[in-house]
Every structure is written in C-alpha cells, then in structure tokens.
PDB file of C-alpha atoms and ligand atoms in Angstrom:
ATOM      1  CA  MET A 190     200.701 107.120 122.837  1.00 77.00           C
ATOM      2  CA  ASN A 191     200.047 104.233 120.820  1.00 79.00           C
ATOM      3  CA  ILE A 192     200.941 101.028 122.965  1.00 94.00           C
ATOM      4  CA  ILE A 193     200.416  97.777 121.295  1.00 98.00           C
ATOM      5  CA  LYS A 194     200.198  94.694 123.285  1.00 97.00           C
ATOM      6  CA  THR A 195     199.882  91.876 120.729  1.00 98.00           C
ATOM      7  CA  LYS A 196     202.065  90.290 117.940  1.00 98.00           C
ATOM      8  CA  THR A 197     198.811  90.387 115.691  1.00 98.00           C
ATOM      9  CA  GLU A 198     198.563  93.953 116.212  1.00 98.00           C
ATOM     10  CA  ILE A 199     202.269  94.869 115.810  1.00 98.00           C
ATOM     11  CA  ALA A 200     202.347  92.735 112.543  1.00 98.00           C
ATOM     12  CA  LYS A 201     199.504  94.824 111.127  1.00 98.00           C
ATOM     13  CA  TYR A 202     200.718  98.077 112.237  1.00 98.00           C
ATOM     14  CA  VAL A 203     204.140  97.238 110.326  1.00 98.00           C
ATOM     15  CA  SER A 204     202.697  95.823 107.362  1.00 98.00           C
ATOM     16  CA  GLU A 205     200.424  98.759 107.052  1.00 98.00           C
ATOM     17  CA  LYS A 206     203.167 101.104 107.031  1.00 98.00           C
ATOM     18  CA  LYS A 207     205.255  99.136 104.516  1.00 98.00           C
ATOM     19  CA  GLU A 208     202.108  99.085 102.337  1.00 98.00           C
ATOM     20  CA  GLN A 209     202.309 102.789 102.246  1.00 98.00           C
ATOM     21  CA  ASN A 210     206.099 102.610 101.380  1.00 98.00           C
ATOM     22  CA  SER A 211     207.113 103.821 104.718  1.00 98.00           C
ATOM     23  CA  SER A 212     210.241 102.120 106.382  1.00 98.00           C
ATOM     24  CA  VAL A 213     210.477 100.710 109.979  1.00 98.00           C
ATOM     25  CA  GLY A 214     213.063 100.534 112.249  1.00 98.00           C
ATOM     26  CA  PHE A 215     213.055  98.686 115.516  1.00 99.00           C
ATOM     27  CA  VAL A 216     214.777  99.584 119.016  1.00 98.00           C
ATOM     28  CA  PRO A 217     214.250  96.275 121.311  1.00 98.00           C
ATOM     29  CA  THR A 218     214.651  97.256 124.971  1.00 98.00           C
ATOM     30  CA  MET A 219     213.756  96.141 128.509  1.00 97.00           C
ATOM     31  CA  GLY A 220     212.316  99.370 129.461  1.00 96.00           C
ATOM     32  CA  ALA A 221     213.671 101.791 132.174  1.00 95.00           C
ATOM     33  CA  LEU A 222     214.297 104.082 128.973  1.00 96.00           C
ATOM     34  CA  HIS A 223     217.157 106.548 129.201  1.00 95.00           C
ATOM     35  CA  GLN A 224     219.178 109.030 126.798  1.00 96.00           C
ATOM     36  CA  GLY A 225     221.156 105.865 125.615  1.00 97.00           C
ATOM     37  CA  HIS A 226     217.785 104.798 124.070  1.00 98.00           C
ATOM     38  CA  ALA A 227     216.770 108.121 122.814  1.00 98.00           C
ATOM     39  CA  SER A 228     220.086 108.130 120.679  1.00 97.00           C
ATOM     40  CA  LEU A 229     219.138 104.763 119.074  1.00 98.00           C
ATOM     41  CA  ILE A 230     215.632 105.936 118.424  1.00 98.00           C
ATOM     42  CA  SER A 231     217.357 109.118 117.020  1.00 97.00           C
ATOM     43  CA  PHE A 232     219.543 106.955 114.846  1.00 97.00           C
ATOM     44  CA  GLY A 233     216.785 104.847 113.487  1.00 98.00           C
ATOM     45  CA  LEU A 234     214.612 108.025 112.553  1.00 98.00           C
ATOM     46  CA  GLU A 235     217.189 109.707 110.657  1.00 98.00           C
ATOM     47  CA  ARG A 236     216.790 106.185 108.399  1.00 98.00           C
ATOM     48  CA  HIS A 237     213.218 105.057 108.866  1.00 98.00           C
ATOM     49  CA  HIS A 238     209.835 106.912 108.955  1.00 98.00           C
ATOM     50  CA  TYR A 239     208.842 104.914 111.852  1.00 98.00           C
ATOM     51  CA  ILE A 240     210.444 103.157 114.798  1.00 98.00           C
ATOM     52  CA  VAL A 241     209.037 100.261 116.923  1.00 98.00           C
ATOM     53  CA  VAL A 242     210.396 100.267 120.617  1.00 98.00           C
ATOM     54  CA  SER A 243     209.918  97.061 122.256  1.00 98.00           C
ATOM     55  CA  ILE A 244     209.647  97.060 126.164  1.00 98.00           C
ATOM     56  CA  PHE A 245     209.865  93.639 127.459  1.00 98.00           C
ATOM     57  CA  VAL A 246     211.928  92.187 130.492  1.00 97.00           C
ATOM     58  CA  ASN A 247     212.987  88.967 129.006  1.00 98.00           C
ATOM     59  CA  PRO A 248     213.085  86.266 131.619  1.00 97.00           C
ATOM     60  CA  THR A 249     215.152  83.719 129.716  1.00 97.00           C
ATOM     61  CA  GLN A 250     218.280  86.034 129.599  1.00 97.00           C
ATOM     62  CA  PHE A 251     218.407  86.466 133.451  1.00 95.00           C
ATOM     63  CA  ASN A 252     220.864  83.707 134.888  1.00 88.00           C
ATOM     64  CA  ASN A 253     220.112  85.301 138.414  1.00 89.00           C
ATOM     65  CA  ALA A 254     216.330  85.411 139.764  1.00 92.00           C
ATOM     66  CA  THR A 255     217.140  88.300 142.021  1.00 92.00           C
ATOM     67  CA  ASP A 256     218.535  90.256 139.178  1.00 89.00           C
ATOM     68  CA  LEU A 257     215.200  89.701 136.997  1.00 93.00           C
ATOM     69  CA  GLU A 258     213.083  90.429 140.124  1.00 94.00           C
ATOM     70  CA  LYS A 259     214.776  93.814 140.751  1.00 91.00           C
ATOM     71  CA  TYR A 260     215.281  94.852 136.996  1.00 91.00           C
ATOM     72  CA  PRO A 261     213.509  98.399 136.891  1.00 91.00           C
ATOM     73  CA  ARG A 262     210.086  98.211 135.338  1.00 94.00           C
ATOM     74  CA  THR A 263     208.870 101.683 134.492  1.00 95.00           C
ATOM     75  CA  LEU A 264     206.384 101.271 131.814  1.00 95.00           C
ATOM     76  CA  SER A 265     204.291 104.603 132.808  1.00 96.00           C
ATOM     77  CA  GLN A 266     207.253 106.754 132.787  1.00 96.00           C
ATOM     78  CA  ASP A 267     208.801 104.918 129.615  1.00 97.00           C
ATOM     79  CA  VAL A 268     205.544 105.797 127.959  1.00 97.00           C
ATOM     80  CA  SER A 269     205.955 109.446 128.714  1.00 97.00           C
ATOM     81  CA  PHE A 270     209.536 109.364 127.744  1.00 97.00           C
ATOM     82  CA  LEU A 271     208.552 108.482 124.173  1.00 98.00           C
ATOM     83  CA  SER A 272     205.432 110.642 123.931  1.00 96.00           C
ATOM     84  CA  THR A 273     207.770 113.550 122.550  1.00 96.00           C
ATOM     85  CA  TYR A 274     208.196 111.292 119.424  1.00 96.00           C
ATOM     86  CA  LYS A 275     204.434 111.473 118.788  1.00 93.00           C
ATOM     87  CA  ASN A 276     203.200 109.023 116.241  1.00 94.00           C
ATOM     88  CA  LYS A 277     206.685 108.309 114.961  1.00 97.00           C
ATOM     89  CA  VAL A 278     207.386 105.820 117.481  1.00 97.00           C
ATOM     90  CA  VAL A 279     205.071 102.953 118.625  1.00 97.00           C
ATOM     91  CA  ILE A 280     205.555 100.937 121.816  1.00 98.00           C
ATOM     92  CA  TYR A 281     205.224  97.213 121.609  1.00 98.00           C
ATOM     93  CA  ALA A 282     204.872  95.913 125.270  1.00 98.00           C
ATOM     94  CA  PRO A 283     203.826  92.310 125.015  1.00 98.00           C
ATOM     95  CA  THR A 284     203.444  89.616 127.628  1.00 97.00           C
ATOM     96  CA  PRO A 285     205.889  86.694 128.077  1.00 97.00           C
ATOM     97  CA  GLN A 286     203.164  84.587 126.475  1.00 97.00           C
ATOM     98  CA  GLU A 287     202.544  86.681 123.707  1.00 98.00           C
ATOM     99  CA  VAL A 288     206.427  86.840 123.012  1.00 98.00           C
ATOM    100  CA  TYR A 289     206.980  82.947 123.767  1.00 98.00           C
ATOM    101  CA  GLY A 290     203.542  81.056 123.663  1.00 97.00           C
ATOM    102  CA  ASP A 291     202.913  78.461 126.391  1.00 96.00           C
ATOM    103  CA  GLN A 292     206.941  77.629 126.774  1.00 95.00           C
ATOM    104  CA  VAL A 293     208.821  80.581 127.885  1.00 97.00           C
ATOM    105  CA  VAL A 294     212.269  78.750 127.562  1.00 97.00           C
ATOM    106  CA  SER A 295     215.326  79.221 125.571  1.00 98.00           C
ATOM    107  CA  LYS A 296     216.598  77.796 122.188  1.00 98.00           C
ATOM    108  CA  GLN A 297     220.212  76.781 122.306  1.00 98.00           C
ATOM    109  CA  TYR A 298     222.423  78.506 119.615  1.00 98.00           C
ATOM    110  CA  ASN A 299     225.831  78.091 118.557  1.00 98.00           C
ATOM    111  CA  PHE A 300     227.065  81.582 117.888  1.00 98.00           C
ATOM    112  CA  LYS A 301     230.556  80.187 116.923  1.00 95.00           C
ATOM    113  CA  GLY A 302     232.358  80.981 120.072  1.00 95.00           C
ATOM    114  CA  ILE A 303     231.335  84.562 120.445  1.00 97.00           C
ATOM    115  CA  GLU A 304     229.143  83.386 123.148  1.00 97.00           C
ATOM    116  CA  THR A 305     231.758  81.296 125.230  1.00 96.00           C
ATOM    117  CA  VAL A 306     233.730  84.536 126.656  1.00 98.00           C
ATOM    118  CA  MET A 307     233.080  87.367 128.825  1.00 98.00           C
ATOM    119  CA  GLU A 308     229.219  87.772 129.401  1.00 97.00           C
ATOM    120  CA  GLY A 309     228.886  84.278 128.099  1.00 97.00           C
ATOM    121  CA  THR A 310     231.381  82.794 130.747  1.00 97.00           C
ATOM    122  CA  HIS A 311     230.036  84.487 133.676  1.00 96.00           C
ATOM    123  CA  ARG A 312     226.123  84.566 132.694  1.00 95.00           C
ATOM    124  CA  PRO A 313     225.353  81.161 131.664  1.00 95.00           C
ATOM    125  CA  GLY A 314     222.610  80.660 129.061  1.00 96.00           C
ATOM    126  CA  HIS A 315     222.365  84.718 128.661  1.00 97.00           C
ATOM    127  CA  PHE A 316     222.867  84.623 125.147  1.00 98.00           C
ATOM    128  CA  ASP A 317     220.663  81.817 124.394  1.00 98.00           C
ATOM    129  CA  GLY A 318     217.905  83.766 125.948  1.00 98.00           C
ATOM    130  CA  VAL A 319     218.734  86.903 124.060  1.00 98.00           C
ATOM    131  CA  GLY A 320     219.069  85.002 120.728  1.00 98.00           C
ATOM    132  CA  THR A 321     215.648  83.546 121.484  1.00 98.00           C
ATOM    133  CA  VAL A 322     213.800  86.557 122.382  1.00 98.00           C
ATOM    134  CA  LEU A 323     215.135  88.444 119.471  1.00 99.00           C
ATOM    135  CA  ASN A 324     214.422  85.687 117.245  1.00 98.00           C
ATOM    136  CA  HIS A 325     210.694  85.977 118.362  1.00 98.00           C
ATOM    137  CA  LEU A 326     210.632  89.720 118.314  1.00 98.00           C
ATOM    138  CA  PHE A 327     212.235  90.105 114.920  1.00 99.00           C
ATOM    139  CA  ARG A 328     209.560  87.695 113.369  1.00 98.00           C
ATOM    140  CA  GLN A 329     206.535  89.424 115.191  1.00 98.00           C
ATOM    141  CA  VAL A 330     207.934  93.068 114.429  1.00 98.00           C
ATOM    142  CA  THR A 331     209.302  92.369 110.915  1.00 98.00           C
ATOM    143  CA  PRO A 332     211.446  95.531 110.909  1.00 98.00           C
ATOM    144  CA  ASP A 333     213.703  96.678 107.924  1.00 98.00           C
ATOM    145  CA  GLU A 334     216.437  97.426 110.327  1.00 98.00           C
ATOM    146  CA  ALA A 335     216.901  97.112 114.124  1.00 98.00           C
ATOM    147  CA  PHE A 336     219.640  99.283 116.282  1.00 98.00           C
ATOM    148  CA  PHE A 337     221.722  98.359 119.264  1.00 98.00           C
ATOM    149  CA  GLY A 338     224.071 100.082 121.709  1.00 98.00           C
ATOM    150  CA  GLU A 339     227.835  99.334 121.580  1.00 98.00           C
ATOM    151  CA  LYS A 340     227.580  99.514 125.202  1.00 98.00           C
ATOM    152  CA  ASP A 341     226.532  95.529 124.943  1.00 98.00           C
ATOM    153  CA  TYR A 342     229.183  94.956 122.342  1.00 98.00           C
ATOM    154  CA  GLN A 343     229.180  91.230 122.710  1.00 98.00           C
ATOM    155  CA  GLN A 344     225.443  91.075 122.401  1.00 98.00           C
ATOM    156  CA  LEU A 345     225.609  93.145 119.108  1.00 98.00           C
ATOM    157  CA  LEU A 346     227.890  90.584 117.679  1.00 98.00           C
ATOM    158  CA  ILE A 347     225.591  87.900 118.652  1.00 98.00           C
ATOM    159  CA  VAL A 348     222.729  89.474 117.369  1.00 98.00           C
ATOM    160  CA  LYS A 349     224.445  89.963 113.795  1.00 98.00           C
ATOM    161  CA  LYS A 350     225.079  86.189 114.112  1.00 98.00           C
ATOM    162  CA  LEU A 351     221.566  85.462 115.214  1.00 98.00           C
ATOM    163  CA  VAL A 352     220.463  87.072 111.935  1.00 98.00           C
ATOM    164  CA  GLU A 353     222.776  84.940 109.933  1.00 98.00           C
ATOM    165  CA  ILE A 354     221.493  81.692 111.623  1.00 98.00           C
ATOM    166  CA  GLU A 355     217.800  82.303 111.397  1.00 98.00           C
ATOM    167  CA  LYS A 356     218.174  83.826 107.924  1.00 98.00           C
ATOM    168  CA  LEU A 357     216.216  86.948 109.035  1.00 98.00           C
ATOM    169  CA  PRO A 358     215.609  89.533 106.410  1.00 98.00           C
ATOM    170  CA  LEU A 359     216.721  92.848 108.601  1.00 98.00           C
ATOM    171  CA  LYS A 360     219.830  94.631 108.911  1.00 98.00           C
ATOM    172  CA  ILE A 361     221.683  95.198 112.463  1.00 98.00           C
ATOM    173  CA  THR A 362     223.079  98.461 113.199  1.00 98.00           C
ATOM    174  CA  GLY A 363     225.363  98.895 116.206  1.00 98.00           C
ATOM    175  CA  CYS A 364     225.274 102.570 117.455  1.00 98.00           C
ATOM    176  CA  PRO A 365     227.989 104.412 119.699  1.00 97.00           C
ATOM    177  CA  ILE A 366     227.913 104.254 123.401  1.00 97.00           C
ATOM    178  CA  HIS A 367     225.874 107.120 125.084  1.00 97.00           C
ATOM    179  CA  ARG A 368     227.786 108.403 128.117  1.00 97.00           C
ATOM    180  CA  GLN A 369     226.830 110.833 131.059  1.00 95.00           C
ATOM    181  CA  GLU A 370     229.259 113.999 130.700  1.00 95.00           C
ATOM    182  CA  ASN A 371     231.384 112.233 133.492  1.00 95.00           C
ATOM    183  CA  GLY A 372     231.886 109.536 131.192  1.00 97.00           C
ATOM    184  CA  LEU A 373     229.586 106.607 132.892  1.00 98.00           C
ATOM    185  CA  ALA A 374     227.965 104.726 130.275  1.00 98.00           C
ATOM    186  CA  MET A 375     224.132 104.989 130.242  1.00 97.00           C
ATOM    187  CA  SER A 376     222.456 101.883 131.521  1.00 96.00           C
ATOM    188  CA  SER A 377     218.798 100.951 132.689  1.00 92.00           C
ATOM    189  CA  ARG A 378     220.919  99.360 135.760  1.00 91.00           C
ATOM    190  CA  ASN A 379     222.109 102.873 136.571  1.00 94.00           C
ATOM    191  CA  ALA A 380     218.654 103.614 137.976  1.00 90.00           C
ATOM    192  CA  ARG A 381     219.510 101.218 140.816  1.00 91.00           C
ATOM    193  CA  LEU A 382     222.724 102.989 141.896  1.00 96.00           C
ATOM    194  CA  THR A 383     222.656 105.639 144.788  1.00 97.00           C
ATOM    195  CA  THR A 384     224.145 109.217 143.954  1.00 96.00           C
ATOM    196  CA  GLN A 385     227.485 108.055 145.507  1.00 97.00           C
ATOM    197  CA  GLN A 386     227.867 104.924 143.318  1.00 97.00           C
ATOM    198  CA  LEU A 387     226.864 106.769 140.357  1.00 97.00           C
ATOM    199  CA  GLU A 388     229.930 108.977 140.838  1.00 97.00           C
ATOM    200  CA  GLU A 389     232.122 105.921 141.889  1.00 98.00           C
ATOM    201  CA  ALA A 390     231.344 103.949 139.055  1.00 98.00           C
ATOM    202  CA  THR A 391     232.953 106.388 136.544  1.00 98.00           C
ATOM    203  CA  PHE A 392     236.067 104.538 137.643  1.00 98.00           C
ATOM    204  CA  ILE A 393     235.156 101.971 135.203  1.00 98.00           C
ATOM    205  CA  TYR A 394     235.323 104.746 132.256  1.00 98.00           C
ATOM    206  CA  LYS A 395     238.645 106.170 133.654  1.00 98.00           C
ATOM    207  CA  ILE A 396     240.291 102.727 133.464  1.00 98.00           C
ATOM    208  CA  LEU A 397     239.138 102.293 130.057  1.00 98.00           C
ATOM    209  CA  ARG A 398     240.596 105.561 128.980  1.00 98.00           C
ATOM    210  CA  GLN A 399     243.876 104.861 130.428  1.00 98.00           C
ATOM    211  CA  VAL A 400     244.135 101.462 128.806  1.00 98.00           C
ATOM    212  CA  LYS A 401     243.471 103.085 125.588  1.00 98.00           C
ATOM    213  CA  LYS A 402     246.292 105.684 126.328  1.00 98.00           C
ATOM    214  CA  ASP A 403     248.702 102.868 126.984  1.00 98.00           C
ATOM    215  CA  PHE A 404     247.680 100.366 124.360  1.00 98.00           C
ATOM    216  CA  ASP A 405     250.353 101.108 121.824  1.00 96.00           C
ATOM    217  CA  THR A 406     253.184 101.076 124.455  1.00 97.00           C
ATOM    218  CA  LYS A 407     252.230  98.250 126.855  1.00 97.00           C
ATOM    219  CA  SER A 408     251.587  94.427 126.329  1.00 96.00           C
ATOM    220  CA  ALA A 409     248.100  93.005 127.044  1.00 96.00           C
ATOM    221  CA  ARG A 410     249.423  91.258 129.799  1.00 96.00           C
ATOM    222  CA  ALA A 411     250.902  94.365 131.615  1.00 97.00           C
ATOM    223  CA  LEU A 412     247.504  96.163 130.891  1.00 98.00           C
ATOM    224  CA  ARG A 413     245.453  93.211 132.586  1.00 98.00           C
ATOM    225  CA  ALA A 414     247.836  93.188 135.629  1.00 98.00           C
ATOM    226  CA  TRP A 415     247.561  97.001 135.963  1.00 98.00           C
ATOM    227  CA  VAL A 416     243.779  96.998 135.835  1.00 98.00           C
ATOM    228  CA  SER A 417     243.282  94.211 138.320  1.00 98.00           C
ATOM    229  CA  ARG A 418     245.596  96.307 140.728  1.00 98.00           C
ATOM    230  CA  GLN A 419     243.555  99.217 140.259  1.00 98.00           C
ATOM    231  CA  PHE A 420     240.281  97.392 140.994  1.00 98.00           C
ATOM    232  CA  GLU A 421     241.977  95.657 144.175  1.00 98.00           C
ATOM    233  CA  ASN A 422     242.844  99.309 145.324  1.00 98.00           C
ATOM    234  CA  ASN A 423     239.406 100.401 145.242  1.00 98.00           C
ATOM    235  CA  PRO A 424     236.878  99.613 147.710  1.00 98.00           C
ATOM    236  CA  HIS A 425     233.778 100.764 145.993  1.00 98.00           C
ATOM    237  CA  LEU A 426     233.942  98.446 143.055  1.00 98.00           C
ATOM    238  CA  ARG A 427     234.669  94.727 142.575  1.00 98.00           C
ATOM    239  CA  LEU A 428     235.948  93.507 139.145  1.00 98.00           C
ATOM    240  CA  GLU A 429     234.379  90.677 137.420  1.00 98.00           C
ATOM    241  CA  TYR A 430     236.396  90.576 134.343  1.00 98.00           C
ATOM    242  CA  PHE A 431     238.752  92.805 132.408  1.00 98.00           C
ATOM    243  CA  GLU A 432     239.418  91.828 128.941  1.00 98.00           C
ATOM    244  CA  ILE A 433     241.376  93.022 125.738  1.00 98.00           C
ATOM    245  CA  SER A 434     239.763  91.375 122.636  1.00 98.00           C
ATOM    246  CA  ASN A 435     239.728  91.299 118.851  1.00 98.00           C
ATOM    247  CA  SER A 436     236.679  93.459 117.919  1.00 98.00           C
ATOM    248  CA  LYS A 437     235.369  91.105 115.220  1.00 97.00           C
ATOM    249  CA  ASN A 438     235.746  87.696 117.144  1.00 97.00           C
ATOM    250  CA  LEU A 439     236.287  88.308 120.780  1.00 98.00           C
ATOM    251  CA  ARG A 440     239.420  86.195 121.164  1.00 97.00           C
ATOM    252  CA  PRO A 441     241.387  87.629 123.877  1.00 97.00           C
ATOM    253  CA  LEU A 442     244.635  89.495 122.726  1.00 97.00           C
ATOM    254  CA  SER A 443     247.801  87.696 123.179  1.00 92.00           C
ATOM    255  CA  ARG A 444     250.083  89.227 120.495  1.00 92.00           C
ATOM    256  CA  LYS A 445     249.156  92.501 118.550  1.00 93.00           C
ATOM    257  CA  ARG A 446     248.539  92.298 114.974  1.00 93.00           C
ATOM    258  CA  THR A 447     248.791  94.916 112.380  1.00 90.00           C
ATOM    259  CA  HIS A 448     245.358  95.861 110.696  1.00 94.00           C
ATOM    260  CA  GLN A 449     243.435  94.051 113.573  1.00 97.00           C
ATOM    261  CA  LYS A 450     240.721  96.032 115.725  1.00 98.00           C
ATOM    262  CA  TYR A 451     240.816  95.670 119.692  1.00 98.00           C
ATOM    263  CA  ARG A 452     238.544  96.620 122.398  1.00 98.00           C
ATOM    264  CA  ALA A 453     239.057  96.377 126.200  1.00 98.00           C
ATOM    265  CA  PHE A 454     235.804  95.216 128.107  1.00 98.00           C
ATOM    266  CA  ILE A 455     235.132  95.401 131.862  1.00 98.00           C
ATOM    267  CA  ALA A 456     232.357  93.886 134.120  1.00 98.00           C
ATOM    268  CA  ALA A 457     232.276  95.178 137.607  1.00 98.00           C
ATOM    269  CA  PHE A 458     229.832  95.405 140.682  1.00 98.00           C
ATOM    270  CA  ALA A 459     228.993  98.458 142.431  1.00 98.00           C
ATOM    271  CA  GLY A 460     227.366  96.876 145.584  1.00 96.00           C
ATOM    272  CA  GLU A 461     225.142  94.064 143.907  1.00 93.00           C
ATOM    273  CA  ILE A 462     224.588  96.071 140.815  1.00 94.00           C
ATOM    274  CA  ARG A 463     226.678  94.555 137.740  1.00 95.00           C
ATOM    275  CA  LEU A 464     227.923  97.118 135.325  1.00 97.00           C
ATOM    276  CA  ILE A 465     229.591  96.566 132.061  1.00 98.00           C
ATOM    277  CA  ASP A 466     231.558  98.947 129.445  1.00 98.00           C
ATOM    278  CA  ASN A 467     233.808  98.637 126.910  1.00 98.00           C
ATOM    279  CA  MET A 468     236.023 100.898 124.585  1.00 98.00           C
ATOM    280  CA  ALA A 469     237.726 100.785 120.848  1.00 98.00           C
ATOM    281  CA  LEU A 470     241.496 100.871 121.472  1.00 98.00           C
ATOM    282  CA  ASN A 471     242.703 101.341 118.063  1.00 97.00           C
TER     283      ASN A 471
HETATM  284  O1  PAF B 162     219.882  94.911 125.555  1.00 69.48           O
HETATM  285  C1  PAF B 162     218.782  94.762 125.988  1.00 69.48           C
HETATM  286  O2  PAF B 162     218.189  95.757 126.577  1.00 69.48           O
HETATM  287  C2  PAF B 162     218.198  93.343 125.712  1.00 69.48           C
HETATM  288  O3  PAF B 162     219.209  92.222 125.971  1.00 69.48           O
HETATM  289  C3  PAF B 162     217.438  93.013 124.686  1.00 69.48           C
HETATM  290  C4  PAF B 162     218.144  93.348 123.455  1.00 69.48           C
HETATM  291  C5  PAF B 162     216.216  93.929 124.494  1.00 69.48           C
HETATM  292  C6  PAF B 162     216.930  91.697 124.695  1.00 69.48           C
HETATM  293  O4  PAF B 162     215.906  91.423 125.645  1.00 69.48           O
END
C-alpha cells in the first residue's frame, strides 16, 4: 500500500493523476479507521477515480492534553484496513512539521458564529485547530472534493465556511452518519469504550430518536427539559449539552418556523470518553 509522508510527494501524486484526467477525492481522518470512514471512501469512489485518506492526529484541535495523548493511534491496522482498496486509495500520513512547518499553532478564524455554540463552547480553540489543519491539508493535497461525516455536523458547516474564507477551489460534501446495528454512531473514540459502555452509549441514539418523534408536538423547551431528566436518571452517561438548533446556522431553536430545518445535538461522557451525535428532526 502506498503511504506518502511528505507534502511534496502528495502534491506530485495528485498532479500526476490530474494530468491523466483523473479526479481525486479526499477523506481527512485522524486514523483509528472504522466503517464510518469506509462509507466516506465509498461515497468518494463513486465520484472520483482516486481517494487520498490523510491520517494525522492534529495536535492543535485538542483542548485537553489527556485527550490528545489517549487518542487511538493505529497506523498499521489502518493500513491493512485500507489495503482492500488497492491503488484506488492512497494514504497521506505526514508529521506535524510536514503539515505545519516549524510552528505547530492555530490560525484564528471567524466562522460567523457557527464556532461559538456547542463544540465551540465546550472545546475552546477546537475549530481554529480544525480550520488550520484543513487549510494546510487542502493546500497540500489539492483534491477536487473532500468528504466529511455528518456525525461532526458542526465541523461540516465550519469546513464549508473555511473553504469560503480561504477561497479554496474544492467542493465539500457531507455524508450520512454511519451507525452500528444498535444505533451507536461510529466513531474512532468508540475504540476506547468497554463492551458494556458500547451498549450503554446506545442511550444517546435512543434519546435522539425519541426527540425526533416528539418534535412536532412538543416545544424545544419541553424537549430540553425531558432530555436533561433522562440523563439525570442514567448512572452511566453524563450529559455535557443537548441542543436543538437551526441546521443552517446552528442558532438554538426558540420558536419553530415553517420551511426551516432543525437538528438535535448531544455531547455526553461515558466515563472519561466524550461522545457526540446528532439527528435531523424534520
Ligand atoms: O473529523 C476529524 O477526524 C478531524 O477533525 C479532521 C477533519 C480529520 C481534522 O483533523
């Protein structure tokens, strides 16, 4: 399997493919690959001849040193996971210096308010880190299109804004959340859950499903109160936030408006592992 480690080599690989009139998609990841990533790659391969998968645990997007240290790093497993795609998929696994140069620091962005709610409130600096690394990676890889999972829905909106701000010539496409049979959203962090926690974490999905069912008949306020109570009565999961927001600008819902789309968002801890999930409500 072709593993590229430098920006010069990845630029050469992509420009050679483009010279041959092939198009190149991009799936940026932090590794610990799972079926959710596989579904992004399949989406990409339906539209492009080749897919670059970057594997890079980005230090600037972690606001918690323990979280960064404990983030799963499984490069050799990731390589064998991707080997089934043969030469259709190439791995870009750079060092921090290769991505950032000498200063591994974030640029400060103004994402027009999308960065100030939910993940932005609870993980200060996170979206500056995400924006900075993707700005570097997009410029190094120069793909035609990049694919992101809707599990990180707020991140998806941030990336769309980033491309506008940095005037980058690529398309950003969101792909549906990939779930286990029991509803748990696929995430690299699931690798850190015990078998029991994996089962208990399906509670998050069950809550989102119920909120969706009740969305037409109950107010946002009543739903927020109901969700808080459910988590208070659950000894296994600690709720960090629950929000119902406008799908376009992530403003918290106060009064439902016709023709507007809304989504429910949850962040919760199973032990020390932080999980997020969301669901379209209408
Ligand atoms: O979603 C992720 O895995 C990361 O935030 C990303 C997009 C690869 C940037 O480091």
